[in-house]
Short mmCIF file of C-alpha atoms and ligand atoms in Angstrom, two decimals:
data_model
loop_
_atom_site.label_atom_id
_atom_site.label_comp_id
_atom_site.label_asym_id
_atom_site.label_seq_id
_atom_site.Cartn_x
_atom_site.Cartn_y
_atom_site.Cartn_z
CA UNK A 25 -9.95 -25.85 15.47
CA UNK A 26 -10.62 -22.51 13.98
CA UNK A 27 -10.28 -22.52 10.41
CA UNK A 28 -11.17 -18.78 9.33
CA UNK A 29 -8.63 -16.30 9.08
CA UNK A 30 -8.75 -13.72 12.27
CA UNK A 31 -10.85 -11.02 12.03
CA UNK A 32 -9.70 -8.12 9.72
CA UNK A 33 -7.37 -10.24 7.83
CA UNK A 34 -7.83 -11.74 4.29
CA UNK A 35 -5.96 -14.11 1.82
CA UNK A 36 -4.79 -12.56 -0.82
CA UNK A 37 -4.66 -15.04 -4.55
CA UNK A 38 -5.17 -15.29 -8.14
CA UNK A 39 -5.86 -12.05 -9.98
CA UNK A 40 -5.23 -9.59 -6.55
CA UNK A 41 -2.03 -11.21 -5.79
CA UNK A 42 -1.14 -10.62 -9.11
CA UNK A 43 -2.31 -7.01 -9.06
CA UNK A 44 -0.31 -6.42 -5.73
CA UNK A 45 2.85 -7.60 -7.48
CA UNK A 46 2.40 -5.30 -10.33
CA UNK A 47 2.11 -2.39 -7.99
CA UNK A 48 4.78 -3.11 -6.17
CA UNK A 49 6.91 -3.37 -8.82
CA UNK A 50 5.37 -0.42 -10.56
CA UNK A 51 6.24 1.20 -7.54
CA UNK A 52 10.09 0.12 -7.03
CA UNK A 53 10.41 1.27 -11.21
CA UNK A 54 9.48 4.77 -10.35
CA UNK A 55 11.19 4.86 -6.95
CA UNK A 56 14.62 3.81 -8.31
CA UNK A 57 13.42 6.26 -10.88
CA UNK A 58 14.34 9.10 -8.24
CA UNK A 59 17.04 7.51 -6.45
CA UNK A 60 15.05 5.94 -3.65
CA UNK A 61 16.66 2.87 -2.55
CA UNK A 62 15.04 -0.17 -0.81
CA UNK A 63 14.49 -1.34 3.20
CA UNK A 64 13.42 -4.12 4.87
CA UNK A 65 12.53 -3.33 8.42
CA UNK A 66 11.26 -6.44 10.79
CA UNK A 67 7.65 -6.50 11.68
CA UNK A 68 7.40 -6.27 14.92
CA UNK A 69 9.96 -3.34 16.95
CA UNK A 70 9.99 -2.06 20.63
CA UNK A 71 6.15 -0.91 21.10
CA UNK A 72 7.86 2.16 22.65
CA UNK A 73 9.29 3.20 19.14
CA UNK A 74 5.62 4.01 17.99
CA UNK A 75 4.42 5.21 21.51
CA UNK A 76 6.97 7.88 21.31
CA UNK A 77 6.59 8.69 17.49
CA UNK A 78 3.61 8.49 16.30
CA UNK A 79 1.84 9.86 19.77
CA UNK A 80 0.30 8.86 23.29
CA UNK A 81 -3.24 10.56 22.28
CA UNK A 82 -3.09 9.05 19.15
CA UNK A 83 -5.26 6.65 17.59
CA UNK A 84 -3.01 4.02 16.53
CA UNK A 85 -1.20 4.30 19.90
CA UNK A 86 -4.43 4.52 22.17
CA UNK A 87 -6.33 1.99 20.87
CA UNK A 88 -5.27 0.36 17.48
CA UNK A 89 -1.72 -1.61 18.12
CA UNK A 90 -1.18 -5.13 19.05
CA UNK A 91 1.18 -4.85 21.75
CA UNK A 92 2.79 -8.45 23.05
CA UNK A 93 5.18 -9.45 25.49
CA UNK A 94 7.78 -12.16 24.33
CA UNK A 95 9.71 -15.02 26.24
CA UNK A 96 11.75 -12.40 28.06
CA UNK A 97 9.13 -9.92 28.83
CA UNK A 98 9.99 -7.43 26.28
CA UNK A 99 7.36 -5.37 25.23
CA UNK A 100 7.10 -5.62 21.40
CA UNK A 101 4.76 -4.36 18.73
CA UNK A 102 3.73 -5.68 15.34
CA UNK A 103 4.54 -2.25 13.08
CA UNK A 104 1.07 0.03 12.19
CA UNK A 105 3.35 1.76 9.62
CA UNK A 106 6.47 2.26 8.22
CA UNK A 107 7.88 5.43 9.41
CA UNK A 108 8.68 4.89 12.76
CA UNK A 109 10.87 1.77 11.85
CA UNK A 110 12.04 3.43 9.57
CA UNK A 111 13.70 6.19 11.24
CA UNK A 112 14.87 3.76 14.00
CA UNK A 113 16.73 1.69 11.11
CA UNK A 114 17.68 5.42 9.71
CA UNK A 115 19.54 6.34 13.36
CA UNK A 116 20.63 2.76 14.01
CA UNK A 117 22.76 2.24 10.90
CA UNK A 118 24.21 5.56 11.39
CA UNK A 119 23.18 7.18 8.22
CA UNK A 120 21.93 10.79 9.73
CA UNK A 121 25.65 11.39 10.05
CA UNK A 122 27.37 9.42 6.71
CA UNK A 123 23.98 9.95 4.73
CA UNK A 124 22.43 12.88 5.51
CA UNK A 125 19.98 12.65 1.80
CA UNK A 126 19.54 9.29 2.09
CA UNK A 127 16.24 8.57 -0.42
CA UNK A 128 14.51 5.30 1.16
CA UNK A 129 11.38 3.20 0.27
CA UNK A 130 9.66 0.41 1.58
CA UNK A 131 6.44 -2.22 1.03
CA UNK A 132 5.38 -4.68 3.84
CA UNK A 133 2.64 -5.84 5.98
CA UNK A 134 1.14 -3.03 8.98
CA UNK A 135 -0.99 -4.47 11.49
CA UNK A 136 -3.91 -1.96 13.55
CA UNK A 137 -6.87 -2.75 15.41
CA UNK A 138 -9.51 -0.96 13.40
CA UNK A 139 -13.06 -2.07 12.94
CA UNK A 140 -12.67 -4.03 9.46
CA UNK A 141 -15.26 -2.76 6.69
CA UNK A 142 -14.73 -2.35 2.81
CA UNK A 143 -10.74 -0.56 2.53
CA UNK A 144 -9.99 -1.20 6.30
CA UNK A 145 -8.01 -4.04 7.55
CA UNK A 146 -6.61 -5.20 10.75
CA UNK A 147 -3.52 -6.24 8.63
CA UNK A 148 -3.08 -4.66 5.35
CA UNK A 149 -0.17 -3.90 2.75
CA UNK A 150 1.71 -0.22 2.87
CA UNK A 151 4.08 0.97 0.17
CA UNK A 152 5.73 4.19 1.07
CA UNK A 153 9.09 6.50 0.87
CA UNK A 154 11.06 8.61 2.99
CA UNK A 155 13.24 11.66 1.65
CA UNK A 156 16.16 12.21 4.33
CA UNK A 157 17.80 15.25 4.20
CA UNK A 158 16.06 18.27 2.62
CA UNK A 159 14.10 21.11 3.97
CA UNK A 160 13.01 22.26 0.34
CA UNK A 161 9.63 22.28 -0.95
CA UNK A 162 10.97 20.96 -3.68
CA UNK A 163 11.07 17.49 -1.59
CA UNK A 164 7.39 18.00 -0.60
CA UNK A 165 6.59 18.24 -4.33
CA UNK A 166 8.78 15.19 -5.67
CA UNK A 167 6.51 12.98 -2.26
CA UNK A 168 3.14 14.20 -3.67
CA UNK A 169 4.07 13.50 -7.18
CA UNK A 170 5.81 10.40 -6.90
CA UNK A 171 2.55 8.95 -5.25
CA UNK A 172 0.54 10.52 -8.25
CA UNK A 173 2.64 8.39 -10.44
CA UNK A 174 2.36 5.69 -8.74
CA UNK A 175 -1.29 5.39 -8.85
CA UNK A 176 -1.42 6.43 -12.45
CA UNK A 177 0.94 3.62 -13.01
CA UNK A 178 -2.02 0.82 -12.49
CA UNK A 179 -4.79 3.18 -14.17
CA UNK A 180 -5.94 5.22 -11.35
CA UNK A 181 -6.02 9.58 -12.63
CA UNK A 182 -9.06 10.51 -11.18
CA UNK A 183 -7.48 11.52 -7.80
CA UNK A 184 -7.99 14.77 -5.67
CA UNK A 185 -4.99 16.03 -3.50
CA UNK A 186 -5.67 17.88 -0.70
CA UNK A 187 -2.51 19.28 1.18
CA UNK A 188 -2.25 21.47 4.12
CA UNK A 189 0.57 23.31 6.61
CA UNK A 190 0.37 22.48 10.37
CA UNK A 191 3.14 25.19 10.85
CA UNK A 192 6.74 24.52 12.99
CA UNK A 193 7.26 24.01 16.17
CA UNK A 194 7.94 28.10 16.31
CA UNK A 195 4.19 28.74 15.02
CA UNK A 196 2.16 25.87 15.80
CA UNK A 197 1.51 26.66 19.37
CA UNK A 198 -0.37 29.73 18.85
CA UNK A 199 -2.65 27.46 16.06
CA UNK A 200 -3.03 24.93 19.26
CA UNK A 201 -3.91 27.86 21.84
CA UNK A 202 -6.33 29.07 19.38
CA UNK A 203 -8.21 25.74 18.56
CA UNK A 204 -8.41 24.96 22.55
CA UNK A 205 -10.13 28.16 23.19
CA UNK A 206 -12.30 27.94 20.48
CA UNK A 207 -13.10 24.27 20.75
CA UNK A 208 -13.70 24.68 25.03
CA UNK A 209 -16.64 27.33 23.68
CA UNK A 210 -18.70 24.66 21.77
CA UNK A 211 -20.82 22.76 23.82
CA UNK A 212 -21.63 18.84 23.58
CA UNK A 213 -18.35 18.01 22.62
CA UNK A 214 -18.52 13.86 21.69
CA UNK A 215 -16.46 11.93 23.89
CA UNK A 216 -12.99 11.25 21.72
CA UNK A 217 -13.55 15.06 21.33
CA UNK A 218 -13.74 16.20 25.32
CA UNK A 219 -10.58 13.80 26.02
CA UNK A 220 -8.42 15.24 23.44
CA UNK A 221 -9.36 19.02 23.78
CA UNK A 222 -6.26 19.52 25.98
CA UNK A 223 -4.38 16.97 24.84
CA UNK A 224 -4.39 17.03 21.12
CA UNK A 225 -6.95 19.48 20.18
CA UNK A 226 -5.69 19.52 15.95
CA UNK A 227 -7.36 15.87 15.63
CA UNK A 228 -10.77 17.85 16.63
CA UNK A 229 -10.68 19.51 13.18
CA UNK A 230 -11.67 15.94 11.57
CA UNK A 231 -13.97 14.24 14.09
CA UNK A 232 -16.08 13.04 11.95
CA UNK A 233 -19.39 13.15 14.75
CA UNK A 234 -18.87 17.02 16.09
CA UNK A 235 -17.93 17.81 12.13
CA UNK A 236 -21.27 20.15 11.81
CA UNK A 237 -20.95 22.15 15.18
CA UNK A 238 -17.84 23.47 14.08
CA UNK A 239 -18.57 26.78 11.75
CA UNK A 240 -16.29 29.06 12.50
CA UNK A 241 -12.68 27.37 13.52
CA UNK A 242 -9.62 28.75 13.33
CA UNK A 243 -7.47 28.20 10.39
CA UNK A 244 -3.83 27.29 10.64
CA UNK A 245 -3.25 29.66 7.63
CA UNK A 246 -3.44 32.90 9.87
CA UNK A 247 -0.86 31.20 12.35
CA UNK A 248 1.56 30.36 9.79
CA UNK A 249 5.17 32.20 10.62
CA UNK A 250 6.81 33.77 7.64
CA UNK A 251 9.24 30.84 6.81
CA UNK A 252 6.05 28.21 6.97
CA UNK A 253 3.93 30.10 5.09
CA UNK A 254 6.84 30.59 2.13
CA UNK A 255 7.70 26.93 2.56
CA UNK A 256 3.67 26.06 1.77
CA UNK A 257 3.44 28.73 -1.08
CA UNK A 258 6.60 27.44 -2.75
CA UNK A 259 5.52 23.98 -2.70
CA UNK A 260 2.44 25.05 -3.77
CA UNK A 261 3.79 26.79 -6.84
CA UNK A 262 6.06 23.45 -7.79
CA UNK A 263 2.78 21.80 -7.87
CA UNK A 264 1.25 24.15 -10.18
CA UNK A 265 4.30 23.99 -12.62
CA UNK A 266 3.62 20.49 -13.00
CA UNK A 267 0.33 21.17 -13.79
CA UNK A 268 -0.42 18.64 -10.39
CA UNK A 269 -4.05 20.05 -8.97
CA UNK A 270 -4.61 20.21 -5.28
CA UNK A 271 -7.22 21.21 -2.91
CA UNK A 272 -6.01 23.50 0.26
CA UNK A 273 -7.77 21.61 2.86
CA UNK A 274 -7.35 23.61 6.40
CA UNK A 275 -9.31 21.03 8.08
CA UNK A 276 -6.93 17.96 7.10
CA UNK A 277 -4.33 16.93 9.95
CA UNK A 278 -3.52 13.26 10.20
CA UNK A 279 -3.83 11.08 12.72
CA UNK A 280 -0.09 11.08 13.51
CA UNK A 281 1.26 13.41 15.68
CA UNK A 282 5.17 13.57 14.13
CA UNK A 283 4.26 15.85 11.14
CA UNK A 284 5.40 19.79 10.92
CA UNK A 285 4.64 22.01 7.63
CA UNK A 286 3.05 20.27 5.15
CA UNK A 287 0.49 17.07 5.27
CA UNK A 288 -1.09 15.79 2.07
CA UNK A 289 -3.79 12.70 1.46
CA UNK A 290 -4.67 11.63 -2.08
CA UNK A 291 -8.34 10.68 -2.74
CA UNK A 292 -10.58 8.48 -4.87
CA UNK A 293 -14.24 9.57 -4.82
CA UNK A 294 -14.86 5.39 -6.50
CA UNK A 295 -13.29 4.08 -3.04
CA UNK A 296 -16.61 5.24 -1.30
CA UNK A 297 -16.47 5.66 2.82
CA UNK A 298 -12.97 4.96 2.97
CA UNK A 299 -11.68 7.50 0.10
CA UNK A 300 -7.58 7.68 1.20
CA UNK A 301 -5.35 6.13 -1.35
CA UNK A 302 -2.50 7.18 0.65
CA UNK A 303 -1.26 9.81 3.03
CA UNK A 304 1.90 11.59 3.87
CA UNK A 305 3.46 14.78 4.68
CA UNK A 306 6.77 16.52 6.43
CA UNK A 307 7.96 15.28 9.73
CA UNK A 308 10.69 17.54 10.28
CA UNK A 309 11.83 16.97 14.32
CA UNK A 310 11.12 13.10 14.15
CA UNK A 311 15.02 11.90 13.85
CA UNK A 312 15.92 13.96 15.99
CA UNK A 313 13.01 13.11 18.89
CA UNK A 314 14.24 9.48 17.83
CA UNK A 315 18.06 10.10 19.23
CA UNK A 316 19.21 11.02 16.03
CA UNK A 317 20.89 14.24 14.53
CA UNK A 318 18.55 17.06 13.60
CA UNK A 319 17.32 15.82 10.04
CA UNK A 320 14.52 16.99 8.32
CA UNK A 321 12.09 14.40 6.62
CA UNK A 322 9.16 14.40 4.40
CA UNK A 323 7.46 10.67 3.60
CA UNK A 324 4.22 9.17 2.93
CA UNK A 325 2.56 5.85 2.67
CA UNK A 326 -0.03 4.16 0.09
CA UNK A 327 -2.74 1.62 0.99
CA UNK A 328 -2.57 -1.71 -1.48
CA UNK A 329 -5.10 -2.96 -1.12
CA UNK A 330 -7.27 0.30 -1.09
CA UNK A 331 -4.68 1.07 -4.47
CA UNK A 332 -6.23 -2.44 -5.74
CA UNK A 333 -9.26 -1.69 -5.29
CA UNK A 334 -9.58 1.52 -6.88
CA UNK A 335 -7.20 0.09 -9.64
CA UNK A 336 -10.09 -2.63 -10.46
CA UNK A 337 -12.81 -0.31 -11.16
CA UNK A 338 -10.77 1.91 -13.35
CA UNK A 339 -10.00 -1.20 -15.53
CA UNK A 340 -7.08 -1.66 -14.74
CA UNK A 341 -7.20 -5.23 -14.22
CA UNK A 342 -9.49 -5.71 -17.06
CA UNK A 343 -5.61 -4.92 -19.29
CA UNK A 344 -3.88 -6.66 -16.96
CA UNK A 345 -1.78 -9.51 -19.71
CA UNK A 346 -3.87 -12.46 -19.23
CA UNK A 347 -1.95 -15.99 -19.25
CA UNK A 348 -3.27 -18.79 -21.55
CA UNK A 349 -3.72 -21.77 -19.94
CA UNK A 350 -3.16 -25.23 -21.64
CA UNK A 351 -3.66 -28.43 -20.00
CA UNK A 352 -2.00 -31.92 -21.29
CA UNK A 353 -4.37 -34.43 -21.45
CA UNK A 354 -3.38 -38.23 -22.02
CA UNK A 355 -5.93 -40.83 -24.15
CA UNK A 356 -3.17 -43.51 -23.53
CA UNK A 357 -2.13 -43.99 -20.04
CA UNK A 358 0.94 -45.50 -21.25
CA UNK A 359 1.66 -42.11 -22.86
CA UNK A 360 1.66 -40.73 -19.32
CA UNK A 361 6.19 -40.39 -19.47
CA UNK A 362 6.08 -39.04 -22.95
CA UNK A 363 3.27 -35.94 -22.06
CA UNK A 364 4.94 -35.14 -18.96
CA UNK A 365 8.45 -34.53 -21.10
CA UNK A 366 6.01 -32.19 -23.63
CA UNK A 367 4.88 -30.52 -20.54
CA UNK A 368 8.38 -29.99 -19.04
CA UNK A 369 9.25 -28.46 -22.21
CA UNK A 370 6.52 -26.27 -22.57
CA UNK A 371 7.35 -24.36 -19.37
CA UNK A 372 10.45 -23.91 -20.40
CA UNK A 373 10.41 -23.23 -23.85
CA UNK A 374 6.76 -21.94 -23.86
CA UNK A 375 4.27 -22.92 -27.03
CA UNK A 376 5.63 -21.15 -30.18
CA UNK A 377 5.14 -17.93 -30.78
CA UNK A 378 3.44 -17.71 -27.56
CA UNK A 379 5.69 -17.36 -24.40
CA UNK A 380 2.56 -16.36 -22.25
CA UNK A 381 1.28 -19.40 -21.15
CA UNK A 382 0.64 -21.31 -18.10
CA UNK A 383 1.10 -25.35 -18.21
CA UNK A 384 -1.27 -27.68 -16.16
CA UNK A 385 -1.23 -31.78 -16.59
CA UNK A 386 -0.75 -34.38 -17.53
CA UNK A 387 -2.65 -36.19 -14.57
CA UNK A 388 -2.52 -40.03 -14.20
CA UNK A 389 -5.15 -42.78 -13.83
CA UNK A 390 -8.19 -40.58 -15.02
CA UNK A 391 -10.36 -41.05 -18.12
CA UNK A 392 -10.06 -38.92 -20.81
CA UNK A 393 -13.58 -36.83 -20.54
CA UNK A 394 -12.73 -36.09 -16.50
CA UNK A 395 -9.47 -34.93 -17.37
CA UNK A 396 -11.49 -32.49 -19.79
CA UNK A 397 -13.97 -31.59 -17.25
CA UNK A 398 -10.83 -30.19 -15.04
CA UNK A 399 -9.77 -28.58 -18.19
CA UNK A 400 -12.71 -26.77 -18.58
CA UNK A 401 -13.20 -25.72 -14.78
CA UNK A 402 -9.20 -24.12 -14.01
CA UNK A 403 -10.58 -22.00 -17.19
CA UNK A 404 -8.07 -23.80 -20.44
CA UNK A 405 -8.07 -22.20 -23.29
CA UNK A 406 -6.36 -25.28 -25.03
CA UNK A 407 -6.09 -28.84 -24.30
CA UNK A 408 -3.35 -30.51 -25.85
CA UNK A 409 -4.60 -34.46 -26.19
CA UNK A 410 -1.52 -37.08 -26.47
CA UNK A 411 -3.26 -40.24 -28.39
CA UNK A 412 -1.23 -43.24 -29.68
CA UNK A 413 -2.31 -42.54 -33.21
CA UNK A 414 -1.69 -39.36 -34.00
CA UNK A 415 1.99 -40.08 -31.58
CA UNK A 416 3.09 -42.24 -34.44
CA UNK A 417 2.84 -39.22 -37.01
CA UNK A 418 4.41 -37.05 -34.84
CA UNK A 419 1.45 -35.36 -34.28
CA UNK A 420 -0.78 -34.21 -30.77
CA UNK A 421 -4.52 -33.06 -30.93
CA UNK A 422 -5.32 -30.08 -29.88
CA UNK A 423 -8.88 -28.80 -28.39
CA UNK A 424 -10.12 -25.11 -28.69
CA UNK A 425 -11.70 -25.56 -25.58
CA UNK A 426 -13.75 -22.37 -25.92
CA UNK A 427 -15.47 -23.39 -29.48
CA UNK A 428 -14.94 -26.62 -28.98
CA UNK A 429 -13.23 -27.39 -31.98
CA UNK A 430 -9.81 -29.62 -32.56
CA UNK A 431 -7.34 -30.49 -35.27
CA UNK A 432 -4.35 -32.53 -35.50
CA UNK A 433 -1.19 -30.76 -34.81
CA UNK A 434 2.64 -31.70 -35.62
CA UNK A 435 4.72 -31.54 -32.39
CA UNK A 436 7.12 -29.98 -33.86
CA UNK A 437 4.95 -27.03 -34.86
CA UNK A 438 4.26 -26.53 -31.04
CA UNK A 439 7.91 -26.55 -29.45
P1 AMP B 511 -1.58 6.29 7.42
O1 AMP B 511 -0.39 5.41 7.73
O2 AMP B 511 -2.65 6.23 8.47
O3 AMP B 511 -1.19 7.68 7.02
O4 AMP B 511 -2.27 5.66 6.14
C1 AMP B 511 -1.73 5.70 4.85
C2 AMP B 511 -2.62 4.88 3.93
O5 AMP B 511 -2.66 3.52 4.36
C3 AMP B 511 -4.08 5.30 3.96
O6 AMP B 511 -4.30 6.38 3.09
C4 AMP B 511 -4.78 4.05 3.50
O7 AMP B 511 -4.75 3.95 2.09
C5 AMP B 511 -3.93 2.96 4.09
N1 AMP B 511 -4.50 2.42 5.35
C6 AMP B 511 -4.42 2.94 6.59
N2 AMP B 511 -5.05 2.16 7.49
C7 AMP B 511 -5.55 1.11 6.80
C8 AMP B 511 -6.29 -0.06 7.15
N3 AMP B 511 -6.65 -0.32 8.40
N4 AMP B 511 -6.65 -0.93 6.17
C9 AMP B 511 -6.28 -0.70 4.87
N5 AMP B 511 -5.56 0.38 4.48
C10 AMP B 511 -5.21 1.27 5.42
#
């Protein structure tokens, strides 16, 4: 049998787990904060769902999905994000006609086929938000900053923003016409490059191996129609007034193909190769593509673990509340009853004047120095010693495990 976890997966415990459940709650404080309320989508939907969403020359769709067939020869998916389930929950339960602003959130498992290294995963952890409802800029700017929060919630504020417009249906196809006949001009296009030329010539603009042959491309800025280019400035400006800085970024487009106007990723230059905390933008057509009335969107979605990581080397972890552990250690094995009542009270009353403490013992049929040893290696800071002595005065020994020191303590001065 093959005890590893597959490839691109990882077990998540002690000090991460803990640092995931602080973000996510982090998280869920500042999205209740503006009236985003929480979903629960399943895992796995219709593969066609994200075929139709998120793109045929996509990425994700092309190459990255795990596609499975159950009992009945359905064609299912495990979920690469959160949108598209979203959206389908969004039309399903009816709310683009009884709640048209509906403000929604989300955290949960996404599963792609990507070549695991440092920040990539084959199943990883998203947190992310959709705003139903509103074709202001103002909703672009709430998105962008909302993320900002979150990651300055667990330490992280050196971040760059780079946002850009990819235009409306109205004005994109001129941008598209434009990049084709520019791109069909360079020669030695790579591969990924020559396939998606027709198809999806925006994802050119961030192939990362033709990157350098590309001087003089054509920027979606000039193709902008009047309304897109006054939706970008005004979110811009909101940004600005919130003293939020950006970076225009012409050449960022997202692997997705559902987005319209703005797209935005947040950076970490300490996150190295893979530098996206998390990724978003407007996706103004996708409801209604989806079978649902015409409702304008604008969402994104944060890594957790990439969060994590970026978290931990901005010391974030390093403030994190740490627990003190105290084992209950027995000299007397007939003691064994009376330490396990101390220990039930302890996790429920915790020690005096110190709530923050984990509780670990008492074990039976062990001798008193291999009961330490285990004290010492799950990391104790105290060990509490129940001895038939110091029982008759009331009293327990306890064992700075650290300095090594102990004194006799009344029980009484401990509960
Ligand atoms: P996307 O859904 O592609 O827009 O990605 C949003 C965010 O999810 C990215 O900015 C990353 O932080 C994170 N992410 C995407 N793919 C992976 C992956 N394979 N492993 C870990 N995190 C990922």
């Amino acid at each position: 049998m093959n005890c590893k976890a597959p490839r691109g997966t990882h077990d998540i415990f002690g000090i991460n787990a803990l640092g995931m459940s602080i973000l996510e709650q982090k998280s869920k404080q500042i999205f209740i904060k503006h009236g985003f309320e929480e979903v629960r989508t399943p895992i796995f939907e219709d593969a066609s769902l994200f075929t139709r969403s998120i793109g045929q020359t996509t990425d994700i769709v092309e190459k990255e999905m795990y596609v499975f067939e159950d009992r009945k020869g359905r064609k299912l998916a495990l979920r690469p994000e959160g949108t598209a389930s979203l959206v389908r929950a969004y039309i399903e339960h009816r709310f683009d006609v009884s709640y048209p602003s509906g403000k929604f959130f989300y955290t949960g498992e996404m599963f792609r086929y990507e070549r695991p290294q440092a920040g990539r995963y084959r199943q990883f952890h998203q947190i992310g938000a959709e705003f139903y409802g509103s074709l202001s800029p103002s909703a672009d700017a709430e998105i962008i900053l909302l993320a900002c929060d979150i990651f300055s919630s667990v330490g992280i504020n050196q971040i760059k923003v780079h946002i850009n417009s990819l235009g409306c249906q109205k004005c994109r196809p001129l941008f598209r016409a434009s990049l084709i006949k520019y791109f069909s001009s360079v020669s030695d296009l790579c591969r990924d490059c020559t396939r998606r030329l027709q198809t999806n010539p925006l994802r050119l603009l961030d192939c990362k191996i033709d990157v350098h042959k590309f001087t003089d491309v054509p920027k979606m800025e000039k193709f902008l129609c009047q309304d897109c280019k006054e939706h970008f400035n005004l979110t811009q400006t909101l940004l600005k007034s919130v003293g939020c800085a950006y970076t225009v970024d012409p050449k960022l487009v997202r692997g997705l193909d559902y987005y319209t106007r703005t797209v935005f990723e947040i950076r970490s230059d300490i996150l190295g190769a893979q530098d996206a905390l998390g990724a978003g933008g407007r996706y103004d057509n996708l409801v209604k593509e989806l079978g649902g009335q015409d409702t304008p969107v604008v969402g994104f979605a944060l890594g957790s673990e990439r969060v994590l990581i970026a978290a931990k080397k901005s010391g974030f972890f390093d403030n994190l509340n740490k627990v003190e552990k105290i084992f209950i250690a027995i000299a007397d094995q007939e003691l064994f009853s009376t330490a396990f009542a101390f220990c039930v009270k302890l996790t429920r009353n915790g020690l005096k004047g110190n709530n923050n403490i984990s509780v670990f013992g008492p074990v039976d049929n062990k001798s008193l120095t291999s009961q330490l040893k285990f004290a010492d290696k799950i990391g104790a800071a105290k060990t509490i010693v129940f001895a038939k002595d110091e029982l008759e005065e009331g009293k327990v020994l306890v064992k700075d495990m650290k300095d090594k020191t102990q004194s006799e303590v009344l029980i009484s001065a401990l509960l």
